[in-house]
CSV table of C-alpha atoms in Angstrom, one decimal:
chain,number,residue,atom,x,y,z
A,1,MET,CA,0.0,0.1,0.3
A,2,SER,CA,1.4,3.5,-1.5
A,3,PHE,CA,2.2,6.2,1.2
A,4,LYS,CA,-0.2,8.9,0.4
A,5,THR,CA,-0.7,12.4,1.7
A,6,VAL,CA,-4.0,14.4,2.6
A,7,ASP,CA,-5.5,17.8,3.5
A,8,ILE,CA,-8.0,17.3,6.9
A,9,ASN,CA,-10.1,20.8,6.6
A,10,ALA,CA,-13.4,21.7,8.4
A,11,ASP,CA,-15.6,24.8,8.1
A,12,VAL,CA,-15.0,27.4,11.1
A,13,GLY,CA,-16.3,30.7,12.0
A,14,GLU,CA,-20.1,29.5,12.0
A,15,GLY,CA,-21.0,30.9,15.7
A,16,LEU,CA,-19.9,27.0,17.0
A,17,GLY,CA,-17.7,28.3,19.1
A,18,ASN,CA,-15.4,24.7,19.0
A,19,GLU,CA,-12.3,25.8,17.4
A,20,THR,CA,-10.0,25.7,19.9
A,21,MET,CA,-10.6,22.3,19.4
A,22,LEU,CA,-11.1,21.6,16.4
A,23,MET,CA,-7.9,23.8,14.9
A,24,PRO,CA,-5.0,21.0,16.9
A,25,PHE,CA,-6.5,18.3,14.3
A,26,LEU,CA,-7.0,20.0,10.6
A,27,SER,CA,-4.2,21.1,8.3
A,28,SER,CA,-6.8,23.4,6.7
A,29,CYS,CA,-9.5,25.7,7.5
A,30,ASN,CA,-12.4,27.3,5.7
A,31,ILE,CA,-13.0,30.6,7.1
A,32,ALA,CA,-16.8,31.7,7.4
A,33,CYS,CA,-16.7,35.6,6.2
A,34,GLY,CA,-20.4,37.0,6.5
A,35,GLY,CA,-22.3,35.4,3.5
A,36,HIS,CA,-24.4,32.6,5.9
A,37,ALA,CA,-22.1,33.1,9.2
A,38,GLY,CA,-19.3,34.8,10.7
A,39,ASP,CA,-18.3,38.9,11.6
A,40,ALA,CA,-14.8,40.4,11.4
A,41,LYS,CA,-14.7,39.1,15.7
A,42,THR,CA,-14.9,36.0,14.4
A,43,MET,CA,-12.8,36.2,11.1
A,44,THR,CA,-9.9,37.4,13.7
A,45,GLU,CA,-9.9,34.8,16.4
A,46,VAL,CA,-10.3,32.2,13.4
A,47,VAL,CA,-7.0,33.4,11.8
A,48,ARG,CA,-5.2,33.6,15.3
A,49,LEU,CA,-6.2,30.4,15.7
A,50,ALA,CA,-5.2,29.0,12.6
A,51,LYS,CA,-1.9,30.5,12.9
A,52,THR,CA,-1.3,28.9,16.4
A,53,HIS,CA,-1.4,25.9,14.8
A,54,LYS,CA,0.3,26.4,12.1
A,55,VAL,CA,-3.5,25.7,9.4
A,56,LYS,CA,-3.9,26.6,6.1
A,57,THR,CA,-6.6,29.9,5.8
A,58,GLY,CA,-9.5,29.9,3.6
A,59,ALA,CA,-12.0,31.8,2.4
A,60,HIS,CA,-16.0,29.8,3.1
A,61,PRO,CA,-18.7,32.0,1.0
A,62,SER,CA,-21.8,32.3,0.8
A,63,PHE,CA,-25.0,33.2,-0.7
A,64,PRO,CA,-26.0,36.2,1.1
A,65,ASP,CA,-28.5,34.1,3.5
A,66,VAL,CA,-28.1,34.3,7.3
A,67,LEU,CA,-31.7,32.9,7.8
A,68,ASN,CA,-31.4,29.8,5.6
A,69,PHE,CA,-27.4,29.5,6.8
A,70,GLY,CA,-26.6,29.4,3.2
A,71,ARG,CA,-27.9,25.9,2.6
A,72,ALA,CA,-30.7,27.3,0.3
A,73,VAL,CA,-30.5,28.2,-3.6
A,74,MET,CA,-30.9,32.0,-3.4
A,75,ASP,CA,-32.7,33.9,-6.3
A,76,ILE,CA,-29.6,36.5,-6.2
A,77,SER,CA,-28.3,38.3,-10.1
A,78,ALA,CA,-24.9,37.3,-11.1
A,79,ALA,CA,-23.9,41.1,-10.5
A,80,ASP,CA,-25.4,40.8,-7.2
A,81,LEU,CA,-23.9,37.1,-6.1
A,82,TYR,CA,-20.4,38.4,-7.7
A,83,SER,CA,-20.4,41.5,-5.5
A,84,SER,CA,-21.0,39.5,-2.9
A,85,LEU,CA,-18.3,36.9,-2.6
A,86,LYS,CA,-15.9,39.5,-4.1
A,87,SER,CA,-16.8,41.3,-1.0
A,88,GLN,CA,-16.4,38.2,1.7
A,89,ILE,CA,-13.4,37.4,0.4
A,90,ARG,CA,-12.5,41.1,0.8
A,91,ASN,CA,-13.0,40.6,4.6
A,92,LEU,CA,-11.3,37.9,5.4
A,93,GLN,CA,-8.2,39.8,3.2
A,94,GLN,CA,-8.0,42.7,5.2
A,95,ILE,CA,-8.2,40.5,8.4
A,96,LEU,CA,-5.7,38.0,7.1
A,97,TYR,CA,-3.5,41.3,5.8
A,98,ASN,CA,-4.2,42.6,9.5
A,99,GLU,CA,-2.7,39.3,11.4
A,100,ASN,CA,0.1,38.8,8.7
A,101,ALA,CA,-1.3,35.8,7.2
A,102,GLN,CA,-2.2,34.5,4.2
A,103,LEU,CA,-5.0,33.5,1.9
A,104,HIS,CA,-4.6,29.6,1.1
A,105,HIS,CA,-8.0,28.4,-0.9
A,106,ILE,CA,-11.5,29.4,-1.8
A,107,LYS,CA,-14.1,26.7,-0.6
A,108,PRO,CA,-18.4,27.9,-1.6
A,109,HIS,CA,-20.4,26.8,0.5
A,110,GLY,CA,-23.8,25.1,1.5
A,111,ALA,CA,-26.3,25.4,-1.3
A,112,LEU,CA,-23.7,28.1,-3.4
A,113,TYR,CA,-20.6,24.8,-2.9
A,114,ASN,CA,-23.7,22.0,-4.7
A,115,LEU,CA,-25.0,24.1,-7.0
A,116,ALA,CA,-21.3,25.2,-8.3
A,117,ALA,CA,-20.5,21.6,-8.7
A,118,LYS,CA,-23.4,21.3,-11.8
A,119,ASP,CA,-24.9,24.7,-12.7
A,120,GLU,CA,-22.5,26.5,-15.2
A,121,LYS,CA,-24.0,29.6,-14.6
A,122,THR,CA,-23.1,29.6,-10.3
A,123,ALA,CA,-19.4,28.0,-11.2
A,124,ARG,CA,-18.6,30.8,-14.0
A,125,ILE,CA,-19.5,33.5,-11.3
A,126,ILE,CA,-17.4,31.8,-8.5
A,127,ILE,CA,-14.1,31.3,-11.4
A,128,GLU,CA,-14.9,35.4,-12.1
A,129,VAL,CA,-14.1,35.7,-8.3
A,130,VAL,CA,-11.3,33.8,-7.9
A,131,LYS,CA,-9.8,35.1,-10.9
A,132,SER,CA,-10.2,38.8,-9.9
A,133,ILE,CA,-8.3,38.0,-6.7
A,134,ALA,CA,-4.7,38.9,-7.6
A,135,MET,CA,-2.1,36.1,-5.9
A,136,PRO,CA,-2.4,32.2,-6.8
A,137,ILE,CA,-5.2,30.3,-4.4
A,138,GLN,CA,-6.7,26.8,-4.7
A,139,LEU,CA,-10.2,26.3,-5.4
A,140,TYR,CA,-11.6,23.8,-3.4
A,141,VAL,CA,-14.6,21.6,-5.3
A,142,PRO,CA,-15.7,18.0,-6.1
A,143,TYR,CA,-13.8,16.2,-8.4
A,144,ASN,CA,-15.6,15.8,-12.0
A,145,SER,CA,-17.6,19.0,-11.3
A,146,VAL,CA,-18.8,21.7,-13.5
A,147,ILE,CA,-17.1,24.3,-11.5
A,148,SER,CA,-13.7,21.8,-11.0
A,149,LYS,CA,-13.8,21.5,-15.0
A,150,LEU,CA,-14.2,25.3,-15.8
A,151,ALA,CA,-12.4,26.1,-12.7
A,152,GLU,CA,-8.9,24.0,-15.1
A,153,GLN,CA,-9.5,25.5,-18.4
A,154,GLU,CA,-9.3,28.8,-17.0
A,155,LYS,CA,-5.5,27.3,-15.4
A,156,ILE,CA,-7.1,27.9,-11.9
A,157,SER,CA,-5.4,25.4,-9.1
A,158,VAL,CA,-7.7,23.3,-8.4
A,159,THR,CA,-7.9,20.9,-5.1
A,160,PHE,CA,-10.3,17.8,-5.3
A,161,GLU,CA,-12.9,18.0,-1.8
A,162,ALA,CA,-14.2,15.1,-0.3
A,163,PHE,CA,-16.1,14.3,2.7
A,164,ALA,CA,-15.6,12.2,5.3
A,165,ASP,CA,-19.1,13.2,7.6
A,166,ARG,CA,-21.3,12.8,4.1
A,167,ASN,CA,-22.6,9.7,2.1
A,168,TYR,CA,-23.1,9.6,-1.4
A,169,GLU,CA,-25.7,10.0,-3.7
A,170,GLU,CA,-24.8,7.8,-7.5
A,171,ASN,CA,-24.4,11.1,-9.6
A,172,LEU,CA,-21.2,11.7,-6.5
A,173,SER,CA,-23.8,14.4,-5.2
A,174,LEU,CA,-23.9,15.1,-1.5
A,175,VAL,CA,-27.3,12.7,-0.1
A,176,SER,CA,-29.5,15.5,1.3
A,177,ARG,CA,-29.3,16.3,5.0
A,178,LYS,CA,-33.3,15.9,5.3
A,179,LYS,CA,-32.3,12.3,3.9
A,180,GLU,CA,-31.5,10.2,6.3
A,181,ASP,CA,-28.2,8.4,6.7
A,182,ALA,CA,-27.1,11.9,4.6
A,183,ILE,CA,-24.5,12.0,7.5
A,184,LEU,CA,-21.9,9.1,9.1
A,185,HIS,CA,-20.5,9.8,13.0
A,186,GLU,CA,-19.3,6.0,13.1
A,187,ASN,CA,-15.6,6.3,13.2
A,188,SER,CA,-15.3,3.4,11.9
A,189,ARG,CA,-17.6,3.8,9.3
A,190,ILE,CA,-15.8,6.7,7.9
A,191,LEU,CA,-12.1,5.9,8.4
A,192,ASN,CA,-13.7,3.3,5.9
A,193,HIS,CA,-15.5,5.6,4.0
A,194,ILE,CA,-12.0,8.3,3.4
A,195,LEU,CA,-9.7,4.6,3.0
A,196,GLY,CA,-11.1,4.5,-0.2
A,197,MET,CA,-10.7,7.4,-1.6
A,198,ILE,CA,-7.3,7.8,-1.0
A,199,HIS,CA,-6.2,4.4,-1.5
A,200,ARG,CA,-9.0,3.0,-4.4
A,201,GLU,CA,-10.1,6.2,-5.2
A,202,LYS,CA,-13.5,4.6,-4.9
A,203,VAL,CA,-16.7,5.7,-2.5
A,204,THR,CA,-19.8,3.4,-1.9
A,205,ALA,CA,-22.9,6.0,-3.1
A,206,ILE,CA,-25.6,5.2,-0.6
A,207,ASN,CA,-27.3,2.3,-2.5
A,208,GLY,CA,-24.5,0.4,-2.5
A,209,VAL,CA,-22.2,1.4,-6.0
A,210,GLU,CA,-18.9,1.7,-5.7
A,211,LEU,CA,-18.0,4.9,-8.2
A,212,PRO,CA,-14.5,6.7,-8.9
A,213,ILE,CA,-13.3,9.9,-7.1
A,214,LYS,CA,-9.9,11.4,-6.0
A,215,ALA,CA,-9.7,13.7,-3.4
A,216,SER,CA,-6.4,15.2,-1.8
A,217,THR,CA,-8.4,17.2,1.2
A,218,PHE,CA,-11.1,15.9,3.4
A,219,CYS,CA,-14.0,17.9,4.8
A,220,VAL,CA,-15.1,17.1,8.4
A,221,HIS,CA,-18.3,19.7,9.6
A,222,GLY,CA,-17.3,21.7,12.3
A,223,ASP,CA,-21.3,21.5,12.8
A,224,THR,CA,-21.1,17.3,13.0
A,225,LYS,CA,-22.1,16.7,16.4
A,226,ASN,CA,-19.2,14.3,17.5
A,227,ALA,CA,-16.9,16.5,14.8
A,228,VAL,CA,-14.2,16.7,17.5
A,229,GLU,CA,-14.3,13.3,18.2
A,230,ILE,CA,-14.1,12.5,14.8
A,231,LEU,CA,-11.2,14.8,14.2
A,232,GLU,CA,-8.7,12.6,17.1
A,233,PHE,CA,-9.7,9.4,15.8
A,234,LEU,CA,-8.5,10.1,12.4
A,235,SER,CA,-5.7,11.7,13.6
A,236,LYS,CA,-4.4,8.7,15.8
A,237,GLU,CA,-5.8,6.4,12.5
A,238,LEU,CA,-5.0,7.6,9.1
A,239,PRO,CA,-1.0,7.4,9.7
A,240,LYS,CA,-1.7,2.9,10.4
A,241,TYR,CA,-3.2,3.4,6.6
A,242,ASN,CA,0.3,4.8,5.6
A,243,VAL,CA,-1.9,8.0,5.7
A,244,LYS,CA,0.1,11.3,6.5
A,245,ILE,CA,-2.2,14.7,7.5
A,246,GLN,CA,-0.7,17.9,6.4
């Protein structure tokens, strides 16, 4: 079995206040920057924590929809969405500058992430926002998605992301949170789920079909009820299977 290196990320700054417990087990983090959650105070606190733990910092912009926590598709014009995403990322960039830290990546949040995976119009808006940033950054997106293909065409650096704590449908979309068994909680299931993606580049969909997938960063949602336990478990177990987190 070959040795592999992976990144473990989590969405943070979303109002849960558990970042102190999460950070020791992460190699990158996605910071809410005002669209669905987060403000200058939370962004500053999380950036400082990330620096302390040498965790790479990314922006986690979303539809500007605090009411639905960015988890519902929003009826918004392309111009307004572009402006909002640009503003959200700029707000985080200012804090990163103040704290002498760097923006490593962008990962869209929730409904925006899922829509950009299949909708070209939405994907292009995000691509244009990334292109407007005068520095090379990574874009965290799903494997074989519309946004990943567009980003590669535009010479944007793509990091394929998969979810440690979520089940997949046969089309590689995430099982809706409204459905039973959408979220994985058991450590052993999560470990097997990740190892299959790392070493075999396969994931078993919720209907039992095995699908090809590629990922080098794996997300554990900060609001999964046992997120800290999952992360601690993975940090101990993955090295036993020739997987290094960095």
